[in-house]
Amino acid sequence: MAPAWRKSCVAAAFTLLGGCAAVGDGMVSLPAVSVTASGETTPVGTVNADAADDPAIWRNPANPANSLIVGTDKKAGLYVYGLDGAVRDFVAAGELNNVDLAGNADGALVVASDRTDPANSHVAMFQLSAEGTLTPQGRIASGPGEAYGLCLQRHRSQDGAGGSQVIYAAIKDGTVRELRIDRQAGGTWQGTPLRSWKIATQIEGCVTNPRNGDLFIGEENVGIWRIQTSLANAEPELFASVGEQDGLVADVEGLAFAAQENGPDYLIASSQGDNAYAVFHINDGALVGRFRIADGIVDGTSETDGIEVSIGDLPGFPGGLFVAQDGDNSPSGQNFKLVSWDAIVSGMGLR
């Protein structure tokens, strides 16, 4: 949601951090460069509403041209799109907010935060086929509170569509729950709580570092937290703050991890309050630049919620694909914009 412009002080969630973090006033010192989208998806079916929210990308290793994008209509269910932006499938699965996936050669396990019951969070489970069809596989409970953000642990060795997997459920009140999910006979899933943490205020977007398992969580009015999940006694530590120095204007929304094969890794955050995206160097947390998606062959983005990036050759996107939710796709309903990662790297002078 769009931020309320104000300055305030929010108490840190953990005494070891001390002090408080200032909420930004909409001003940052580092300008954002402009890039344009190469394409866009068909709008979600819920029109005249804040409905599209979060994307995930499955790269088809056998035929990259048939790679797929999964996106939520948080009022209605889950879409599957091709790289041309056309709808391949839709499942009317209720109020699904964030989505993530773990893929293999045959398709992917798709998980989505299910907020249909605002008092009791759940994770909705699906199997995505290489042909682009989604098969519901039930849902698992993820504890009290309203489901909001969700991401998979990509560091640990998993088989994607089966076996065991770790997920992180970001509850709207700031609780983060780590759960192991195991596939049962018949294709359903069972969830086992492992650990939990508490951030002070509302959270949503999250992503993990596939190199070492670090978890990054966006606290909407405060900044980005990192949890070193490989440590038994891991506690959240502030990675980047809302405000001038870190280039973030509340709300902090979607997070994406760019794991480059021949270059540094980056964390990308949706700086929703000024319709921009902040890019951080993952090793030291330094802000390396900001960009916006401007009008081009398709319109640009504004008030972006979820984002995702896939590094690697895809048809039309030789260096990779960045996908961003567009909060104002007037006169049509909300949708997702498709941007070449090469355009972002070139525009920002990254490598």
mmCIF file of C-alpha atoms in Angstrom:
data_model
loop_
_atom_site.group_PDB
_atom_site.id
_atom_site.type_symbol
_atom_site.label_atom_id
_atom_site.label_comp_id
_atom_site.label_asym_id
_atom_site.label_seq_id
_atom_site.Cartn_x
_atom_site.Cartn_y
_atom_site.Cartn_z
ATOM 1 C CA MET A 1 0.000 0.000 0.000
ATOM 2 C CA ALA A 2 1.125 3.600 -0.520
ATOM 3 C CA PRO A 3 2.934 5.216 2.405
ATOM 4 C CA ALA A 4 1.658 7.962 4.659
ATOM 5 C CA TRP A 5 4.154 10.805 4.358
ATOM 6 C CA ARG A 6 5.401 11.518 7.800
ATOM 7 C CA LYS A 7 8.488 11.351 9.969
ATOM 8 C CA SER A 8 8.412 9.118 12.978
ATOM 9 C CA CYS A 9 10.632 6.919 15.068
ATOM 10 C CA VAL A 10 9.970 3.194 15.258
ATOM 11 C CA ALA A 11 11.462 1.228 18.128
ATOM 12 C CA ALA A 12 13.941 -1.406 17.056
ATOM 13 C CA ALA A 13 12.638 -4.937 17.319
ATOM 14 C CA PHE A 14 15.635 -6.203 19.230
ATOM 15 C CA THR A 15 17.473 -4.613 22.116
ATOM 16 C CA LEU A 16 20.810 -5.678 20.661
ATOM 17 C CA LEU A 17 20.214 -3.180 17.869
ATOM 18 C CA GLY A 18 19.108 -0.330 20.119
ATOM 19 C CA GLY A 19 17.806 3.059 19.094
ATOM 20 C CA CYS A 20 15.258 3.535 16.371
ATOM 21 C CA ALA A 21 14.980 3.950 12.620
ATOM 22 C CA ALA A 22 13.617 7.064 10.982
ATOM 23 C CA VAL A 23 10.745 6.788 8.534
ATOM 24 C CA GLY A 24 11.610 8.588 5.307
ATOM 25 C CA ASP A 25 9.859 11.714 4.065
ATOM 26 C CA GLY A 26 9.920 10.818 0.373
ATOM 27 C CA MET A 27 13.310 12.401 -0.377
ATOM 28 C CA VAL A 28 16.448 10.495 -1.330
ATOM 29 C CA SER A 29 19.715 11.953 -2.535
ATOM 30 C CA LEU A 30 20.565 9.427 -5.250
ATOM 31 C CA PRO A 31 18.562 9.902 -8.471
ATOM 32 C CA ALA A 32 17.039 6.904 -10.228
ATOM 33 C CA VAL A 33 17.981 6.130 -13.831
ATOM 34 C CA SER A 34 15.187 5.265 -16.242
ATOM 35 C CA VAL A 35 14.810 1.951 -18.049
ATOM 36 C CA THR A 36 11.872 0.704 -20.095
ATOM 37 C CA ALA A 37 9.983 -2.571 -20.179
ATOM 38 C CA SER A 38 10.156 -4.932 -23.137
ATOM 39 C CA GLY A 39 6.702 -6.357 -22.526
ATOM 40 C CA GLU A 40 3.887 -6.849 -20.063
ATOM 41 C CA THR A 41 1.424 -9.487 -18.952
ATOM 42 C CA THR A 42 -2.272 -9.580 -19.553
ATOM 43 C CA PRO A 43 -3.963 -7.689 -16.679
ATOM 44 C CA VAL A 44 -5.320 -9.740 -13.796
ATOM 45 C CA GLY A 45 -9.030 -10.399 -13.821
ATOM 46 C CA THR A 46 -9.907 -8.279 -10.797
ATOM 47 C CA VAL A 47 -10.339 -4.792 -12.257
ATOM 48 C CA ASN A 48 -10.644 -1.403 -10.563
ATOM 49 C CA ALA A 49 -8.862 -2.742 -7.489
ATOM 50 C CA ASP A 50 -5.409 -3.218 -5.975
ATOM 51 C CA ALA A 51 -5.186 -6.841 -7.084
ATOM 52 C CA ALA A 52 -1.960 -7.905 -8.837
ATOM 53 C CA ASP A 53 0.800 -8.348 -6.275
ATOM 54 C CA ASP A 54 3.769 -10.692 -6.610
ATOM 55 C CA PRO A 55 5.535 -12.625 -9.420
ATOM 56 C CA ALA A 56 7.831 -15.663 -9.580
ATOM 57 C CA ILE A 57 9.782 -16.993 -12.580
ATOM 58 C CA TRP A 58 10.325 -20.611 -13.631
ATOM 59 C CA ARG A 59 13.141 -21.026 -16.159
ATOM 60 C CA ASN A 60 12.508 -24.048 -18.362
ATOM 61 C CA PRO A 61 15.973 -25.680 -18.600
ATOM 62 C CA ALA A 62 15.036 -27.842 -21.576
ATOM 63 C CA ASN A 63 13.426 -25.060 -23.595
ATOM 64 C CA PRO A 64 13.978 -21.540 -22.207
ATOM 65 C CA ALA A 65 11.446 -20.130 -24.676
ATOM 66 C CA ASN A 66 8.758 -21.979 -22.714
ATOM 67 C CA SER A 67 9.737 -20.448 -19.384
ATOM 68 C CA LEU A 68 6.853 -19.245 -17.259
ATOM 69 C CA ILE A 69 5.872 -16.421 -14.904
ATOM 70 C CA VAL A 70 3.501 -17.032 -12.006
ATOM 71 C CA GLY A 71 1.681 -14.032 -10.543
ATOM 72 C CA THR A 72 -0.926 -13.433 -7.854
ATOM 73 C CA ASP A 73 -4.277 -11.729 -8.098
ATOM 74 C CA LYS A 74 -4.604 -11.206 -4.360
ATOM 75 C CA LYS A 75 -8.372 -10.947 -4.638
ATOM 76 C CA ALA A 76 -8.896 -14.114 -6.661
ATOM 77 C CA GLY A 77 -6.059 -16.589 -7.221
ATOM 78 C CA LEU A 78 -2.964 -17.429 -9.246
ATOM 79 C CA TYR A 79 -2.018 -16.807 -12.889
ATOM 80 C CA VAL A 80 0.537 -18.452 -15.160
ATOM 81 C CA TYR A 81 1.951 -16.377 -18.036
ATOM 82 C CA GLY A 82 4.319 -17.120 -20.884
ATOM 83 C CA LEU A 83 7.260 -14.855 -21.698
ATOM 84 C CA ASP A 84 4.949 -13.153 -24.193
ATOM 85 C CA GLY A 85 2.754 -12.089 -21.277
ATOM 86 C CA ALA A 86 -0.233 -14.166 -22.388
ATOM 87 C CA VAL A 87 -2.200 -16.174 -19.822
ATOM 88 C CA ARG A 88 -1.421 -19.894 -19.818
ATOM 89 C CA ASP A 89 -3.534 -20.862 -16.793
ATOM 90 C CA PHE A 90 -5.483 -19.463 -13.853
ATOM 91 C CA VAL A 91 -6.571 -21.116 -10.619
ATOM 92 C CA ALA A 92 -9.302 -19.448 -8.585
ATOM 93 C CA ALA A 93 -7.629 -20.170 -5.249
ATOM 94 C CA GLY A 94 -8.795 -17.233 -3.145
ATOM 95 C CA GLU A 95 -6.801 -14.382 -1.630
ATOM 96 C CA LEU A 96 -3.187 -15.272 -2.415
ATOM 97 C CA ASN A 97 -0.732 -12.467 -1.670
ATOM 98 C CA ASN A 98 2.915 -13.488 -2.309
ATOM 99 C CA VAL A 99 4.243 -16.368 -4.402
ATOM 100 C CA ASP A 100 7.517 -18.249 -4.823
ATOM 101 C CA LEU A 101 8.614 -21.435 -6.548
ATOM 102 C CA ALA A 102 11.311 -24.097 -6.654
ATOM 103 C CA GLY A 103 11.764 -25.554 -10.099
ATOM 104 C CA ASN A 104 13.279 -28.590 -11.741
ATOM 105 C CA ALA A 105 13.320 -29.920 -15.295
ATOM 106 C CA ASP A 106 9.685 -31.018 -15.178
ATOM 107 C CA GLY A 107 8.125 -27.909 -13.637
ATOM 108 C CA ALA A 108 8.012 -26.395 -10.188
ATOM 109 C CA LEU A 109 6.616 -26.498 -6.703
ATOM 110 C CA VAL A 110 4.691 -23.246 -6.286
ATOM 111 C CA VAL A 111 3.829 -21.833 -2.859
ATOM 112 C CA ALA A 112 1.669 -18.805 -2.095
ATOM 113 C CA SER A 113 0.660 -16.988 1.082
ATOM 114 C CA ASP A 114 -3.060 -17.621 1.610
ATOM 115 C CA ARG A 115 -4.766 -14.781 3.485
ATOM 116 C CA THR A 116 -8.337 -15.989 2.977
ATOM 117 C CA ASP A 117 -8.599 -16.413 6.757
ATOM 118 C CA PRO A 118 -7.090 -13.209 8.242
ATOM 119 C CA ALA A 119 -6.859 -14.750 11.726
ATOM 120 C CA ASN A 120 -5.004 -17.924 10.692
ATOM 121 C CA SER A 121 -2.329 -17.904 8.005
ATOM 122 C CA HIS A 122 -1.865 -20.689 5.474
ATOM 123 C CA VAL A 123 0.413 -21.592 2.590
ATOM 124 C CA ALA A 124 -1.295 -22.737 -0.606
ATOM 125 C CA MET A 125 0.579 -25.432 -2.530
ATOM 126 C CA PHE A 126 0.570 -26.066 -6.300
ATOM 127 C CA GLN A 127 2.410 -28.107 -8.899
ATOM 128 C CA LEU A 128 3.349 -26.187 -12.046
ATOM 129 C CA SER A 129 3.818 -28.336 -15.145
ATOM 130 C CA ALA A 130 6.196 -27.550 -17.982
ATOM 131 C CA GLU A 131 3.103 -27.014 -20.138
ATOM 132 C CA GLY A 132 1.998 -24.164 -17.871
ATOM 133 C CA THR A 133 -0.835 -25.760 -15.917
ATOM 134 C CA LEU A 134 -1.243 -25.398 -12.156
ATOM 135 C CA THR A 135 -2.499 -28.276 -10.027
ATOM 136 C CA PRO A 136 -3.588 -27.430 -6.456
ATOM 137 C CA GLN A 137 -2.005 -29.661 -3.802
ATOM 138 C CA GLY A 138 -3.799 -28.443 -0.715
ATOM 139 C CA ARG A 139 -2.549 -25.986 1.857
ATOM 140 C CA ILE A 140 -0.713 -26.049 5.163
ATOM 141 C CA ALA A 141 -1.216 -23.965 8.299
ATOM 142 C CA SER A 142 1.489 -21.382 9.039
ATOM 143 C CA GLY A 143 0.245 -20.157 12.414
ATOM 144 C CA PRO A 144 -1.906 -17.355 13.847
ATOM 145 C CA GLY A 145 -2.163 -14.032 12.072
ATOM 146 C CA GLU A 146 -2.762 -12.787 8.551
ATOM 147 C CA ALA A 147 -0.597 -14.347 5.837
ATOM 148 C CA TYR A 148 1.306 -11.720 3.871
ATOM 149 C CA GLY A 149 4.824 -12.376 2.570
ATOM 150 C CA LEU A 150 6.363 -15.718 1.618
ATOM 151 C CA CYS A 151 9.622 -17.065 0.224
ATOM 152 C CA LEU A 152 11.458 -20.361 -0.188
ATOM 153 C CA GLN A 153 14.896 -21.231 1.121
ATOM 154 C CA ARG A 154 16.979 -21.630 -2.028
ATOM 155 C CA HIS A 155 20.322 -22.409 -0.422
ATOM 156 C CA ARG A 156 19.715 -25.925 0.860
ATOM 157 C CA SER A 157 19.797 -28.813 -1.565
ATOM 158 C CA GLN A 158 16.235 -29.601 -2.597
ATOM 159 C CA ASP A 159 14.627 -31.448 -5.466
ATOM 160 C CA GLY A 160 12.121 -28.670 -6.233
ATOM 161 C CA ALA A 161 8.860 -30.416 -7.013
ATOM 162 C CA GLY A 162 9.080 -33.130 -4.342
ATOM 163 C CA GLY A 163 10.751 -34.151 -1.124
ATOM 164 C CA SER A 164 11.350 -31.608 1.647
ATOM 165 C CA GLN A 165 11.609 -27.821 1.429
ATOM 166 C CA VAL A 166 11.969 -24.887 3.849
ATOM 167 C CA ILE A 167 9.744 -21.836 3.563
ATOM 168 C CA TYR A 168 9.519 -18.529 5.401
ATOM 169 C CA ALA A 169 6.046 -17.177 6.160
ATOM 170 C CA ALA A 170 5.989 -13.423 6.802
ATOM 171 C CA ILE A 171 2.924 -12.611 8.886
ATOM 172 C CA LYS A 172 1.483 -9.122 8.624
ATOM 173 C CA ASP A 173 2.143 -8.331 12.316
ATOM 174 C CA GLY A 174 5.908 -8.775 11.851
ATOM 175 C CA THR A 175 6.246 -12.441 12.792
ATOM 176 C CA VAL A 176 8.496 -14.558 10.569
ATOM 177 C CA ARG A 177 8.030 -18.334 10.751
ATOM 178 C CA GLU A 178 10.418 -20.933 9.368
ATOM 179 C CA LEU A 179 8.636 -24.145 8.350
ATOM 180 C CA ARG A 180 9.778 -27.391 6.801
ATOM 181 C CA ILE A 181 7.291 -28.763 4.321
ATOM 182 C CA ASP A 182 7.332 -32.442 3.366
ATOM 183 C CA ARG A 183 5.492 -34.106 0.550
ATOM 184 C CA GLN A 184 3.128 -36.856 1.626
ATOM 185 C CA ALA A 185 1.767 -39.879 -0.199
ATOM 186 C CA GLY A 186 -0.866 -38.721 -2.648
ATOM 187 C CA GLY A 187 0.881 -35.424 -3.403
ATOM 188 C CA THR A 188 -0.254 -33.324 -0.445
ATOM 189 C CA TRP A 189 2.121 -31.504 1.912
ATOM 190 C CA GLN A 190 2.700 -31.348 5.657
ATOM 191 C CA GLY A 191 4.241 -28.383 7.482
ATOM 192 C CA THR A 192 6.513 -28.531 10.548
ATOM 193 C CA PRO A 193 7.368 -25.289 12.419
ATOM 194 C CA LEU A 194 11.099 -24.870 13.069
ATOM 195 C CA ARG A 195 11.879 -21.343 14.298
ATOM 196 C CA SER A 196 10.298 -17.903 14.424
ATOM 197 C CA TRP A 197 11.381 -14.273 14.802
ATOM 198 C CA LYS A 198 9.508 -11.033 15.472
ATOM 199 C CA ILE A 199 10.020 -7.761 13.633
ATOM 200 C CA ALA A 200 8.417 -4.719 15.282
ATOM 201 C CA THR A 201 5.953 -3.602 12.605
ATOM 202 C CA GLN A 202 4.304 -4.710 9.364
ATOM 203 C CA ILE A 203 6.407 -6.846 7.009
ATOM 204 C CA GLU A 204 5.838 -8.432 3.618
ATOM 205 C CA GLY A 205 8.468 -9.016 0.949
ATOM 206 C CA CYS A 206 11.197 -11.591 1.566
ATOM 207 C CA VAL A 207 13.866 -13.469 -0.363
ATOM 208 C CA THR A 208 16.807 -15.742 0.442
ATOM 209 C CA ASN A 209 20.398 -15.711 -0.746
ATOM 210 C CA PRO A 210 21.045 -18.941 -2.682
ATOM 211 C CA ARG A 211 24.755 -18.715 -1.849
ATOM 212 C CA ASN A 212 24.532 -18.907 1.949
ATOM 213 C CA GLY A 213 20.858 -19.029 2.939
ATOM 214 C CA ASP A 214 20.601 -15.501 4.392
ATOM 215 C CA LEU A 215 16.986 -14.344 4.646
ATOM 216 C CA PHE A 216 16.037 -10.746 3.781
ATOM 217 C CA ILE A 217 12.713 -9.291 4.971
ATOM 218 C CA GLY A 218 11.156 -5.919 4.209
ATOM 219 C CA GLU A 219 9.666 -4.025 7.177
ATOM 220 C CA GLU A 220 7.512 -1.620 5.199
ATOM 221 C CA ASN A 221 8.111 1.633 7.097
ATOM 222 C CA VAL A 222 11.562 0.854 8.508
ATOM 223 C CA GLY A 223 13.840 -0.969 6.055
ATOM 224 C CA ILE A 224 15.300 -4.369 5.219
ATOM 225 C CA TRP A 225 16.375 -6.974 7.793
ATOM 226 C CA ARG A 226 18.813 -9.834 7.279
ATOM 227 C CA ILE A 227 18.720 -13.137 9.205
ATOM 228 C CA GLN A 228 21.680 -15.505 8.829
ATOM 229 C CA THR A 229 19.573 -18.667 8.853
ATOM 230 C CA SER A 230 22.635 -20.934 8.809
ATOM 231 C CA LEU A 231 23.272 -19.913 12.448
ATOM 232 C CA ALA A 232 21.389 -21.725 15.199
ATOM 233 C CA ASN A 233 21.047 -18.505 17.208
ATOM 234 C CA ALA A 234 20.335 -16.224 14.251
ATOM 235 C CA GLU A 235 18.706 -12.869 15.020
ATOM 236 C CA PRO A 236 17.541 -10.141 12.623
ATOM 237 C CA GLU A 237 20.018 -7.380 11.849
ATOM 238 C CA LEU A 238 19.204 -4.189 9.967
ATOM 239 C CA PHE A 239 20.576 -4.329 6.413
ATOM 240 C CA ALA A 240 19.196 -1.074 4.960
ATOM 241 C CA SER A 241 17.003 1.697 6.390
ATOM 242 C CA VAL A 242 14.213 3.743 4.894
ATOM 243 C CA GLY A 243 15.609 7.217 4.309
ATOM 244 C CA GLU A 244 18.037 9.302 2.311
ATOM 245 C CA GLN A 245 21.195 7.270 2.898
ATOM 246 C CA ASP A 246 19.820 3.926 1.729
ATOM 247 C CA GLY A 247 17.646 5.182 -1.103
ATOM 248 C CA LEU A 248 14.408 3.639 0.195
ATOM 249 C CA VAL A 249 11.101 5.485 0.479
ATOM 250 C CA ALA A 250 8.375 3.721 2.436
ATOM 251 C CA ASP A 251 6.762 1.397 1.785
ATOM 252 C CA VAL A 252 9.523 -1.157 1.293
ATOM 253 C CA GLU A 253 7.720 -3.828 -0.726
ATOM 254 C CA GLY A 254 9.041 -6.633 -2.938
ATOM 255 C CA LEU A 255 12.580 -8.011 -2.674
ATOM 256 C CA ALA A 256 14.530 -9.928 -5.320
ATOM 257 C CA PHE A 257 17.999 -11.504 -5.365
ATOM 258 C CA ALA A 258 20.192 -11.242 -8.460
ATOM 259 C CA ALA A 259 22.747 -14.075 -8.252
ATOM 260 C CA GLN A 260 25.121 -13.386 -11.128
ATOM 261 C CA GLU A 261 27.476 -16.023 -12.469
ATOM 262 C CA ASN A 262 30.159 -13.577 -13.604
ATOM 263 C CA GLY A 263 29.671 -10.577 -11.380
ATOM 264 C CA PRO A 264 28.623 -9.381 -7.932
ATOM 265 C CA ASP A 265 25.311 -10.385 -6.397
ATOM 266 C CA TYR A 266 22.660 -7.738 -5.752
ATOM 267 C CA LEU A 267 19.564 -7.338 -3.607
ATOM 268 C CA ILE A 268 16.805 -5.329 -5.289
ATOM 269 C CA ALA A 269 14.018 -3.655 -3.318
ATOM 270 C CA SER A 270 10.809 -1.960 -4.422
ATOM 271 C CA SER A 271 10.940 1.593 -3.043
ATOM 272 C CA GLN A 272 7.206 2.020 -3.462
ATOM 273 C CA GLY A 273 6.972 5.539 -2.063
ATOM 274 C CA ASP A 274 8.848 7.096 -4.979
ATOM 275 C CA ASN A 275 8.089 4.503 -7.673
ATOM 276 C CA ALA A 276 11.689 3.305 -7.851
ATOM 277 C CA TYR A 277 13.882 0.269 -7.160
ATOM 278 C CA ALA A 278 16.987 0.337 -4.976
ATOM 279 C CA VAL A 279 19.914 -1.992 -5.710
ATOM 280 C CA PHE A 280 22.300 -3.074 -2.947
ATOM 281 C CA HIS A 281 25.614 -4.904 -3.075
ATOM 282 C CA ILE A 282 24.985 -8.080 -1.122
ATOM 283 C CA ASN A 283 28.374 -8.352 0.573
ATOM 284 C CA ASP A 284 28.543 -4.989 2.328
ATOM 285 C CA GLY A 285 24.982 -3.688 1.948
ATOM 286 C CA ALA A 286 26.147 -0.632 0.000
ATOM 287 C CA LEU A 287 23.540 1.144 -2.118
ATOM 288 C CA VAL A 288 24.929 0.914 -5.647
ATOM 289 C CA GLY A 289 22.104 2.607 -7.523
ATOM 290 C CA ARG A 290 18.426 3.145 -8.168
ATOM 291 C CA PHE A 291 16.242 2.793 -11.251
ATOM 292 C CA ARG A 292 12.695 3.390 -12.434
ATOM 293 C CA ILE A 293 10.655 1.713 -15.159
ATOM 294 C CA ALA A 294 9.536 4.545 -17.437
ATOM 295 C CA ASP A 295 7.045 4.666 -20.297
ATOM 296 C CA GLY A 296 8.289 3.038 -23.483
ATOM 297 C CA ILE A 297 6.705 0.539 -25.863
ATOM 298 C CA VAL A 298 4.523 -0.271 -22.849
ATOM 299 C CA ASP A 299 3.792 2.020 -19.926
ATOM 300 C CA GLY A 300 6.071 2.195 -16.905
ATOM 301 C CA THR A 301 5.396 1.106 -13.346
ATOM 302 C CA SER A 302 4.218 2.848 -10.195
ATOM 303 C CA GLU A 303 3.457 1.779 -6.618
ATOM 304 C CA THR A 304 5.132 -1.589 -7.221
ATOM 305 C CA ASP A 305 4.451 -4.410 -4.779
ATOM 306 C CA GLY A 306 6.211 -7.649 -5.749
ATOM 307 C CA ILE A 307 9.316 -8.067 -7.932
ATOM 308 C CA GLU A 308 11.416 -10.976 -9.174
ATOM 309 C CA VAL A 309 14.564 -11.463 -11.247
ATOM 310 C CA SER A 310 15.965 -14.476 -13.089
ATOM 311 C CA ILE A 311 19.580 -14.196 -14.245
ATOM 312 C CA GLY A 312 20.490 -16.160 -17.368
ATOM 313 C CA ASP A 313 19.655 -16.342 -21.039
ATOM 314 C CA LEU A 314 15.959 -16.242 -21.920
ATOM 315 C CA PRO A 315 14.483 -15.479 -25.369
ATOM 316 C CA GLY A 316 14.293 -11.698 -25.644
ATOM 317 C CA PHE A 317 16.170 -11.320 -22.360
ATOM 318 C CA PRO A 318 19.732 -12.577 -22.979
ATOM 319 C CA GLY A 319 21.097 -11.483 -19.596
ATOM 320 C CA GLY A 320 18.018 -12.259 -17.570
ATOM 321 C CA LEU A 321 14.496 -11.051 -16.804
ATOM 322 C CA PHE A 322 13.228 -8.616 -14.167
ATOM 323 C CA VAL A 323 9.473 -8.666 -13.467
ATOM 324 C CA ALA A 324 7.669 -5.927 -11.522
ATOM 325 C CA GLN A 325 4.051 -5.501 -10.495
ATOM 326 C CA ASP A 326 2.490 -2.314 -11.857
ATOM 327 C CA GLY A 327 0.137 -0.655 -9.399
ATOM 328 C CA ASP A 328 -1.377 1.691 -12.005
ATOM 329 C CA ASN A 329 -1.946 0.160 -15.420
ATOM 330 C CA SER A 330 -4.853 2.444 -16.324
ATOM 331 C CA PRO A 331 -7.212 2.157 -18.064
ATOM 332 C CA SER A 332 -6.743 -1.614 -17.712
ATOM 333 C CA GLY A 333 -6.358 -3.629 -14.522
ATOM 334 C CA GLN A 334 -3.043 -4.087 -12.766
ATOM 335 C CA ASN A 335 -0.421 -6.317 -14.369
ATOM 336 C CA PHE A 336 3.286 -7.184 -14.415
ATOM 337 C CA LYS A 337 5.984 -5.512 -16.515
ATOM 338 C CA LEU A 338 8.882 -7.442 -18.095
ATOM 339 C CA VAL A 339 12.295 -5.721 -18.186
ATOM 340 C CA SER A 340 15.625 -6.907 -19.592
ATOM 341 C CA TRP A 341 18.221 -7.326 -16.840
ATOM 342 C CA ASP A 342 20.802 -6.141 -19.400
ATOM 343 C CA ALA A 343 18.923 -2.836 -19.679
ATOM 344 C CA ILE A 344 19.115 -2.375 -15.901
ATOM 345 C CA VAL A 345 22.815 -3.296 -15.749
ATOM 346 C CA SER A 346 23.627 -0.954 -18.637
ATOM 347 C CA GLY A 347 21.489 1.923 -17.419
ATOM 348 C CA MET A 348 22.941 1.809 -13.910
ATOM 349 C CA GLY A 349 26.523 1.100 -14.955
ATOM 350 C CA LEU A 350 26.596 -2.202 -13.068
ATOM 351 C CA ARG A 351 28.463 -5.293 -14.100
#
